[in-house]
Coordinates of N, CA, C and O in Angstrom, one line a residue:
X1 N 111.9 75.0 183.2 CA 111.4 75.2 181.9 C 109.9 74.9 181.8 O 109.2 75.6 181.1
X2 N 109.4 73.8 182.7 CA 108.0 73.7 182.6 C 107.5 74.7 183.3 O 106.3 74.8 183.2
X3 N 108.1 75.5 184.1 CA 106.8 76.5 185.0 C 107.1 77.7 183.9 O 106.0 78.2 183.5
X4 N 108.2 78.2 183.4 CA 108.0 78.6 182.1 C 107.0 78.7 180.8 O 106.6 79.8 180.2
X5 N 106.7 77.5 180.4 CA 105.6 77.2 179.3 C 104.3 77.4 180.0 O 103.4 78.0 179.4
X6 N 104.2 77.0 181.3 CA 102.9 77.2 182.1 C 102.1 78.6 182.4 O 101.0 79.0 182.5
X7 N 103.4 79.1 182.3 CA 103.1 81.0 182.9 C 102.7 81.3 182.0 O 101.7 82.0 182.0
X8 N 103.5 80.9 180.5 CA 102.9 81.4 179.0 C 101.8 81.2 178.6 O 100.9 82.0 178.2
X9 N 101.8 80.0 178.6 CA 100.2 79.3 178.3 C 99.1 79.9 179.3 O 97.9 80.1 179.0
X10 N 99.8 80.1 180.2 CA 98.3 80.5 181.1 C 98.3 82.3 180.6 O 97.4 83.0 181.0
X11 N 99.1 82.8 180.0 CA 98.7 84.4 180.1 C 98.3 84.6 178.9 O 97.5 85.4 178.5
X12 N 99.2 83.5 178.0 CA 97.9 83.8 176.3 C 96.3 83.7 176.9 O 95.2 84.3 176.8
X13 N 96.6 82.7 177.3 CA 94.8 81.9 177.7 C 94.2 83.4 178.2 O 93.3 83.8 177.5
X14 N 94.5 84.1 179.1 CA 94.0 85.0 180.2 C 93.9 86.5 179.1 O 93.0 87.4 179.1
X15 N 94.7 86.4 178.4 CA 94.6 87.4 177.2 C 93.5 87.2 176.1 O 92.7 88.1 175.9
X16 N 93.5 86.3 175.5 CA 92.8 86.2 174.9 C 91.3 85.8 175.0 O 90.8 85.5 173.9
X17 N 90.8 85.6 176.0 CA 89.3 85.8 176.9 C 89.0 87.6 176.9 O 89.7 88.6 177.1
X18 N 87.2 87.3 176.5 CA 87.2 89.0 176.5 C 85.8 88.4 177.6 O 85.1 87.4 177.3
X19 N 85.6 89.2 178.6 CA 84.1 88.9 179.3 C 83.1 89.5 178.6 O 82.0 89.3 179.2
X20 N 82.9 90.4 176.9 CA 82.2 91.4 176.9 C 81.6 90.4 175.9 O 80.5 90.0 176.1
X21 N 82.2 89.8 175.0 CA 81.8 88.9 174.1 C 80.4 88.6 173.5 O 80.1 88.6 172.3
X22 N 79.8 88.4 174.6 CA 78.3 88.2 174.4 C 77.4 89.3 175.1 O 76.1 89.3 175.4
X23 N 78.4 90.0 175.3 CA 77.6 91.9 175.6 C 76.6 92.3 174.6 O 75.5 92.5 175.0
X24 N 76.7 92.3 173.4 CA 75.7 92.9 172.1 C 75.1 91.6 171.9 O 74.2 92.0 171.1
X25 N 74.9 90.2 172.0 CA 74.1 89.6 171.5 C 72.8 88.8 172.8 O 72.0 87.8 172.6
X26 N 73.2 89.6 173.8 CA 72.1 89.5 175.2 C 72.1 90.5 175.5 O 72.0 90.5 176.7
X27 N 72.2 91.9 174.8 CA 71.4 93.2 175.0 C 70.0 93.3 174.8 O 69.5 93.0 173.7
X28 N 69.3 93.8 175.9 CA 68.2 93.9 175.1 C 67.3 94.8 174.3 O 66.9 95.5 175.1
X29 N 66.9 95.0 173.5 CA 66.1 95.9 172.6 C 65.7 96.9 173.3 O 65.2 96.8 174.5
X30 N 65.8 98.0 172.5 CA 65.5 99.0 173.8 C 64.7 100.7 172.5 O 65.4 101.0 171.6
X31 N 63.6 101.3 172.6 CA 63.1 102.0 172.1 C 63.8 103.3 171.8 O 63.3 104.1 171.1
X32 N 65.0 103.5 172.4 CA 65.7 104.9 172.3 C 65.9 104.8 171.0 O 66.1 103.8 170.4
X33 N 65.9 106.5 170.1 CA 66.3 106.6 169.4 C 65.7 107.0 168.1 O 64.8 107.7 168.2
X34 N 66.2 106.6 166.6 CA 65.0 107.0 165.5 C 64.5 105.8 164.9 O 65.2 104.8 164.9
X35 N 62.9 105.8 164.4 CA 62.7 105.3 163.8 C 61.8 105.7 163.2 O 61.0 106.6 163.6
X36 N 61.8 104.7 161.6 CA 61.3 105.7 160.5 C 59.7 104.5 160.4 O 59.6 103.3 160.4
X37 N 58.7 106.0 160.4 CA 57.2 105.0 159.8 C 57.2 104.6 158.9 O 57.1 105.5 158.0
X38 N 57.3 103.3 158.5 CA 56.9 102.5 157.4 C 55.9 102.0 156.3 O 56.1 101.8 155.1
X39 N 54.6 102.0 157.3 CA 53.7 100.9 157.4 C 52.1 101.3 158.3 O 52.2 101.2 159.6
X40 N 51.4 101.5 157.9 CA 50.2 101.6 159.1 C 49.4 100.8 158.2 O 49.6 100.9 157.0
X41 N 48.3 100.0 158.8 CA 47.4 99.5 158.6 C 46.2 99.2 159.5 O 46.5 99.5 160.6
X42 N 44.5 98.7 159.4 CA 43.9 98.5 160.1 C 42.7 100.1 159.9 O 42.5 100.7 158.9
X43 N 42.1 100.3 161.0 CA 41.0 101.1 160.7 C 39.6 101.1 160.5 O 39.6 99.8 160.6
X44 N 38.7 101.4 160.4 CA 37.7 101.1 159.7 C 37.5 101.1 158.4 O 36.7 100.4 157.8
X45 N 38.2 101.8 158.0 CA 37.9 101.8 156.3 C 39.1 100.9 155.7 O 39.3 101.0 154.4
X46 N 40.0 100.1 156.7 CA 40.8 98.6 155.7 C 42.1 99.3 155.4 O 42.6 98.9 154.4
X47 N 43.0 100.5 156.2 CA 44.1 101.5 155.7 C 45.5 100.5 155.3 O 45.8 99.6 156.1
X48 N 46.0 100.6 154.6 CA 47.5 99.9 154.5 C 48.0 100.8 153.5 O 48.1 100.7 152.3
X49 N 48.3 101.7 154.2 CA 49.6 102.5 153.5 C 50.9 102.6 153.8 O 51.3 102.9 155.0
X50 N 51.9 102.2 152.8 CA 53.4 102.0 153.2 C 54.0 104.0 153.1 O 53.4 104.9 152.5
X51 N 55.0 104.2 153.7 CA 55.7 105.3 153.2 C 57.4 105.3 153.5 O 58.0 104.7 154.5
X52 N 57.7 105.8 152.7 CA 59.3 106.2 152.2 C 60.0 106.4 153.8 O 59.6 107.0 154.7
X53 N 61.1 105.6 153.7 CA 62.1 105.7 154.8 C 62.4 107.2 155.0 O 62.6 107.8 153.9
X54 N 62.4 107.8 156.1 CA 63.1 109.1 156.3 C 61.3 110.3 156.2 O 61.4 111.5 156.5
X55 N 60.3 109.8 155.8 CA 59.5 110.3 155.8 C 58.3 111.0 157.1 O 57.6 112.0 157.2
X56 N 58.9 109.7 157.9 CA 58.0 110.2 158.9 C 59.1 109.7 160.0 O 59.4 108.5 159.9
X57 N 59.5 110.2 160.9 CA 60.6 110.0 161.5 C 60.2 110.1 163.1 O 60.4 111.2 163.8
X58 N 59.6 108.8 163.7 CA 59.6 108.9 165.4 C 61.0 109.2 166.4 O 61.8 108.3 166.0
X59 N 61.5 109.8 167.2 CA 63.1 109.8 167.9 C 62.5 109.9 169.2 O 61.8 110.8 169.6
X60 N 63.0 108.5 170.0 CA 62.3 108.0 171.7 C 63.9 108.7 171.8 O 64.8 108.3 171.1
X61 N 64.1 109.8 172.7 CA 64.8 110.2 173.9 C 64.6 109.2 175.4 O 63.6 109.2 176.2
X62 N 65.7 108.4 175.4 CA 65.4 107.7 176.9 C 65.5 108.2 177.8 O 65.0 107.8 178.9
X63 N 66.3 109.3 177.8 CA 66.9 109.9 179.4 C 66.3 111.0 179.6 O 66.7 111.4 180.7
X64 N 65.2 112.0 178.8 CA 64.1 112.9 179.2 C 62.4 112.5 178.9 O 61.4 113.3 179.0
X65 N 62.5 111.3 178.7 CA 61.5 110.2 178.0 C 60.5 111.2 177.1 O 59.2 111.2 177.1
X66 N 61.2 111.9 176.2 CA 60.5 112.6 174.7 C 60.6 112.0 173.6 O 61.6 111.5 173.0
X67 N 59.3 111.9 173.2 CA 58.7 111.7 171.4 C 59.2 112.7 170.8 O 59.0 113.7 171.5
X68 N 59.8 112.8 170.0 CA 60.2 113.7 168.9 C 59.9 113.4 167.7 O 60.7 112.7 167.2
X69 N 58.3 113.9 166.9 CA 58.5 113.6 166.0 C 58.4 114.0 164.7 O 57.7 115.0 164.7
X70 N 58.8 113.6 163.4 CA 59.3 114.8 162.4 C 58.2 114.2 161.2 O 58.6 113.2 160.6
X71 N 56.5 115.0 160.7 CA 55.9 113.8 159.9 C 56.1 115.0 158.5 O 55.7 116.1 158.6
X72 N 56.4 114.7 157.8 CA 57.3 115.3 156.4 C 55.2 114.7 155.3 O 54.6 115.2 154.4
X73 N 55.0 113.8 155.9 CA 54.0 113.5 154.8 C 52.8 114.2 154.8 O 52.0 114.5 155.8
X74 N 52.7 114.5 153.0 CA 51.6 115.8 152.6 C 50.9 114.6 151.4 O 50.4 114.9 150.3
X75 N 51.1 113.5 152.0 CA 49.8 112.7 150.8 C 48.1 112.7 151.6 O 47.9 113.1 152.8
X76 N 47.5 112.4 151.0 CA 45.8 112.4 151.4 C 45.9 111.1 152.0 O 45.6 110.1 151.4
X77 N 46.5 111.0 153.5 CA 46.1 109.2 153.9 C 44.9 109.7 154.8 O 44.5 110.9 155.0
X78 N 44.3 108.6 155.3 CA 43.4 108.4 156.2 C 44.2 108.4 158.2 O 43.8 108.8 159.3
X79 N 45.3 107.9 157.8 CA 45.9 107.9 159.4 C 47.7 107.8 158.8 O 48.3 107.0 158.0
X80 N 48.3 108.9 159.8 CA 49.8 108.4 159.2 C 50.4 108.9 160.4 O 51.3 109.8 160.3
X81 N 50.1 108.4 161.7 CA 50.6 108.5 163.0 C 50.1 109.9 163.7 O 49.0 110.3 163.8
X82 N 51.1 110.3 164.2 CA 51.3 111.8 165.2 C 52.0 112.7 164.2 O 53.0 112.6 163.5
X83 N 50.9 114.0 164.5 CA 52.0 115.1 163.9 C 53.1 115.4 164.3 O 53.6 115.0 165.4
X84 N 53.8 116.4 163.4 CA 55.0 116.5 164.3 C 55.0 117.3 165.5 O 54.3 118.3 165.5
X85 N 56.1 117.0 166.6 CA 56.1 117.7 167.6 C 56.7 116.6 168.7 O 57.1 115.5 168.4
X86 N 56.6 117.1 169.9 CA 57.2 116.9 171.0 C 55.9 116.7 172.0 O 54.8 117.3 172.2
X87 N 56.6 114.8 172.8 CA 55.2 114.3 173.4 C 56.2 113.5 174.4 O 57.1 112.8 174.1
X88 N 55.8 113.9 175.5 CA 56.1 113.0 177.0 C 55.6 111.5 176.5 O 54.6 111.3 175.9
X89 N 56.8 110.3 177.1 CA 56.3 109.2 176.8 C 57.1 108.8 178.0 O 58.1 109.2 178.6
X90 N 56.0 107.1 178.1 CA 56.6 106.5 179.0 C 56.6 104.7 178.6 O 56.1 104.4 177.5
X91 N 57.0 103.8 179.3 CA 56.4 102.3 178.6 C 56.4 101.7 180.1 O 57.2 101.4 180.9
X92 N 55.4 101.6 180.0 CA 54.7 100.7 181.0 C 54.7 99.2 180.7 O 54.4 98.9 179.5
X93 N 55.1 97.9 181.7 CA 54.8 96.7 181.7 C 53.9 96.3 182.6 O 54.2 96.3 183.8
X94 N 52.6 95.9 182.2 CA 51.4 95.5 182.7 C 51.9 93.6 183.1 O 51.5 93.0 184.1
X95 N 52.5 93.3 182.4 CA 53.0 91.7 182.9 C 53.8 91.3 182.4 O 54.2 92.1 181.6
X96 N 54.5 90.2 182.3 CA 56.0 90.1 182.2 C 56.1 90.0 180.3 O 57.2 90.1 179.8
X97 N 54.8 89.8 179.6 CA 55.4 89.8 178.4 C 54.3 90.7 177.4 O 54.3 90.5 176.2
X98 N 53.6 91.7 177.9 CA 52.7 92.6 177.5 C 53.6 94.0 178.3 O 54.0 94.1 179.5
X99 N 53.8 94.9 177.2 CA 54.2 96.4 177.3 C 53.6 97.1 176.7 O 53.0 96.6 175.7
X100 N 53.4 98.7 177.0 CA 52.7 99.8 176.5 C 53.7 100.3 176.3 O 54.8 100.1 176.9
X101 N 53.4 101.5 175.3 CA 54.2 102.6 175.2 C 52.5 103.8 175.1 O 51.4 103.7 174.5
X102 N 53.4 104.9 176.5 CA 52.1 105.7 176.8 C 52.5 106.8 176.3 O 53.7 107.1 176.5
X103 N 51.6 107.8 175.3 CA 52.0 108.9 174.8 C 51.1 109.7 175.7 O 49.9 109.5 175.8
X104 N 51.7 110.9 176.6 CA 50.8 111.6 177.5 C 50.2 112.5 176.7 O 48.9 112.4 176.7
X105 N 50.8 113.3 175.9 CA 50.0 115.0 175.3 C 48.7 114.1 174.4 O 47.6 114.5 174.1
X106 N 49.1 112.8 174.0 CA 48.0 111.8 173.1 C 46.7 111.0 173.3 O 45.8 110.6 172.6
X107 N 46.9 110.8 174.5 CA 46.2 109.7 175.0 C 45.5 108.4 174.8 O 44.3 108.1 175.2
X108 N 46.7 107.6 173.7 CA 46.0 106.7 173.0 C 47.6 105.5 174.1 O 48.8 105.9 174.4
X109 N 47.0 104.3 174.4 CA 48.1 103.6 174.8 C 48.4 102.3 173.2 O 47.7 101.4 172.7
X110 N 49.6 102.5 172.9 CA 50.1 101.9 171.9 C 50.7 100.4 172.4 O 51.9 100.3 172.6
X111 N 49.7 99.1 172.5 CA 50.7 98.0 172.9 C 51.9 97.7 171.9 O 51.9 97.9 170.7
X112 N 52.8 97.1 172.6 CA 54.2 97.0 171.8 C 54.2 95.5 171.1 O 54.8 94.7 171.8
X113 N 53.8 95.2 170.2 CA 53.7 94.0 169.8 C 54.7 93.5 169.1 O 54.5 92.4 168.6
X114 N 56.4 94.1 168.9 CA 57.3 93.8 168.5 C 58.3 95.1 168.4 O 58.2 96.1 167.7
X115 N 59.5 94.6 169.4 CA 60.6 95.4 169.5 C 62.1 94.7 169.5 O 62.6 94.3 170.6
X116 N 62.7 94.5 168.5 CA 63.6 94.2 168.6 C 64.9 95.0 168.1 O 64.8 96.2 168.5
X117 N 66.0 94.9 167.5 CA 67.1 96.3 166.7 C 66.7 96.6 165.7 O 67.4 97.5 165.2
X118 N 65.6 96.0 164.9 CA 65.8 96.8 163.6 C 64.2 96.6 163.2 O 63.9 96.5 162.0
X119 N 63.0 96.7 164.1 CA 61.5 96.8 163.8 C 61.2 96.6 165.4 O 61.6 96.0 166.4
X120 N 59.9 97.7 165.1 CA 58.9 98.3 166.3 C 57.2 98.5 165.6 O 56.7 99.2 164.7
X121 N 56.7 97.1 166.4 CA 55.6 97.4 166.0 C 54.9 97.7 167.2 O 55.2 97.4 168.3
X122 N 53.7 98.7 166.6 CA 52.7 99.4 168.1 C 51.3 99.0 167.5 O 51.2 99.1 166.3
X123 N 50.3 98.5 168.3 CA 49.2 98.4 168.3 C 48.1 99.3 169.0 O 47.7 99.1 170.1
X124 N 47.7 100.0 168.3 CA 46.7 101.1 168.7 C 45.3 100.8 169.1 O 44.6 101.7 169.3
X125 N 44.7 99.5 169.3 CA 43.2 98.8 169.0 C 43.0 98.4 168.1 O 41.8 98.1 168.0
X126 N 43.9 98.0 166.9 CA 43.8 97.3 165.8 C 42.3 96.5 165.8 O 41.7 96.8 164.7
X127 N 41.7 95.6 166.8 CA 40.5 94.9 167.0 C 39.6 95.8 167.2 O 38.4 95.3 167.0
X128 N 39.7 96.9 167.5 CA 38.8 97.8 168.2 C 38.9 99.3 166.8 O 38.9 100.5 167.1
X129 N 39.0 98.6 165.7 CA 38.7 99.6 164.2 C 40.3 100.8 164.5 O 40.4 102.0 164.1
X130 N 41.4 100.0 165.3 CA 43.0 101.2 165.5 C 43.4 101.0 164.3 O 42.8 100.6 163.3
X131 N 44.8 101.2 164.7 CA 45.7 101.0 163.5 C 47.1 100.3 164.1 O 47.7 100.4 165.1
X132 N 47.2 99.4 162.9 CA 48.9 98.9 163.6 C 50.1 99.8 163.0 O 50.1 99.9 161.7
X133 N 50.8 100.3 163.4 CA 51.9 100.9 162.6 C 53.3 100.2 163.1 O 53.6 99.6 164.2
X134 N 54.1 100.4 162.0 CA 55.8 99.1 161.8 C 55.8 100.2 161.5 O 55.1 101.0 160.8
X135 N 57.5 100.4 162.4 CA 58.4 101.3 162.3 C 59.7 100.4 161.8 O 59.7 99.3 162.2
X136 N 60.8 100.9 161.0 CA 61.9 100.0 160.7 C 63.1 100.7 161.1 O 62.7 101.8 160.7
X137 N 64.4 101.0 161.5 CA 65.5 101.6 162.2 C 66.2 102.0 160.8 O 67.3 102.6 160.9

């Protein structure tokens, strides 16, 4: 009877263990995919213009490393990213906590100053009169 309760107990135990558990919460952030421009700021002339979700639409392809991007906005700004179109990219790590994201057809290197699931910020020279742009998912 006791090796009975033991076998049971030991196969709930063994059932109800998942190894994946903490699969999505030690993933890391990863740039595939869409995201919508939000936000640019910086410049020489002081720019902070917000815009409408779905308006300007970056999509990182990881597995052909393409920019795809869709810019729908027809207001008078001063800077509101990349036109639209299709741009080879790549992301370089210069050291363990400094990354680039390289646009080739562009040739501006965008440091990555924040990438996690649900915001991507890029730094264009912000110090150097760029622009910062926040992207939100």
């Amino acid at each position: 009877m006791k090796n009975t309760i033991y076998i049971l107990t030991f196969t709930l135990l063994m059932l109800s263990c998942n190894t994946d558990d903490n699969s999505q919460q030690n993933a890391e952030p990863t740039i595939g995919g869409q995201w919508n421009l939000v936000n640019v700021t910086g410049g020489l002339a002081g720019v902070d213009d917000d815009f409408e979700v779905g308006l300007i639409i970056w999509d990182f392809n990881e597995d052909n490393l393409e920019l795809t991007v869709t810019n729908n906005n027809t207001a008078n700004v001063i800077y509101d990213g990349l036109s639209s179109g299709t741009y080879d990219y790549e992301v370089l790590s210069t050291t363990g906590e400094t990354a680039y994201l390289v646009i080739h057809n562009f040739g501006i290197n965008h440091e990555i100053i924040t990438l996690n699931a649900s915001q991507l910020v890029l730094d264009e020279g912000v110090v150097a009169d760029g622009f910062l742009l926040t992207f939100n998912r």
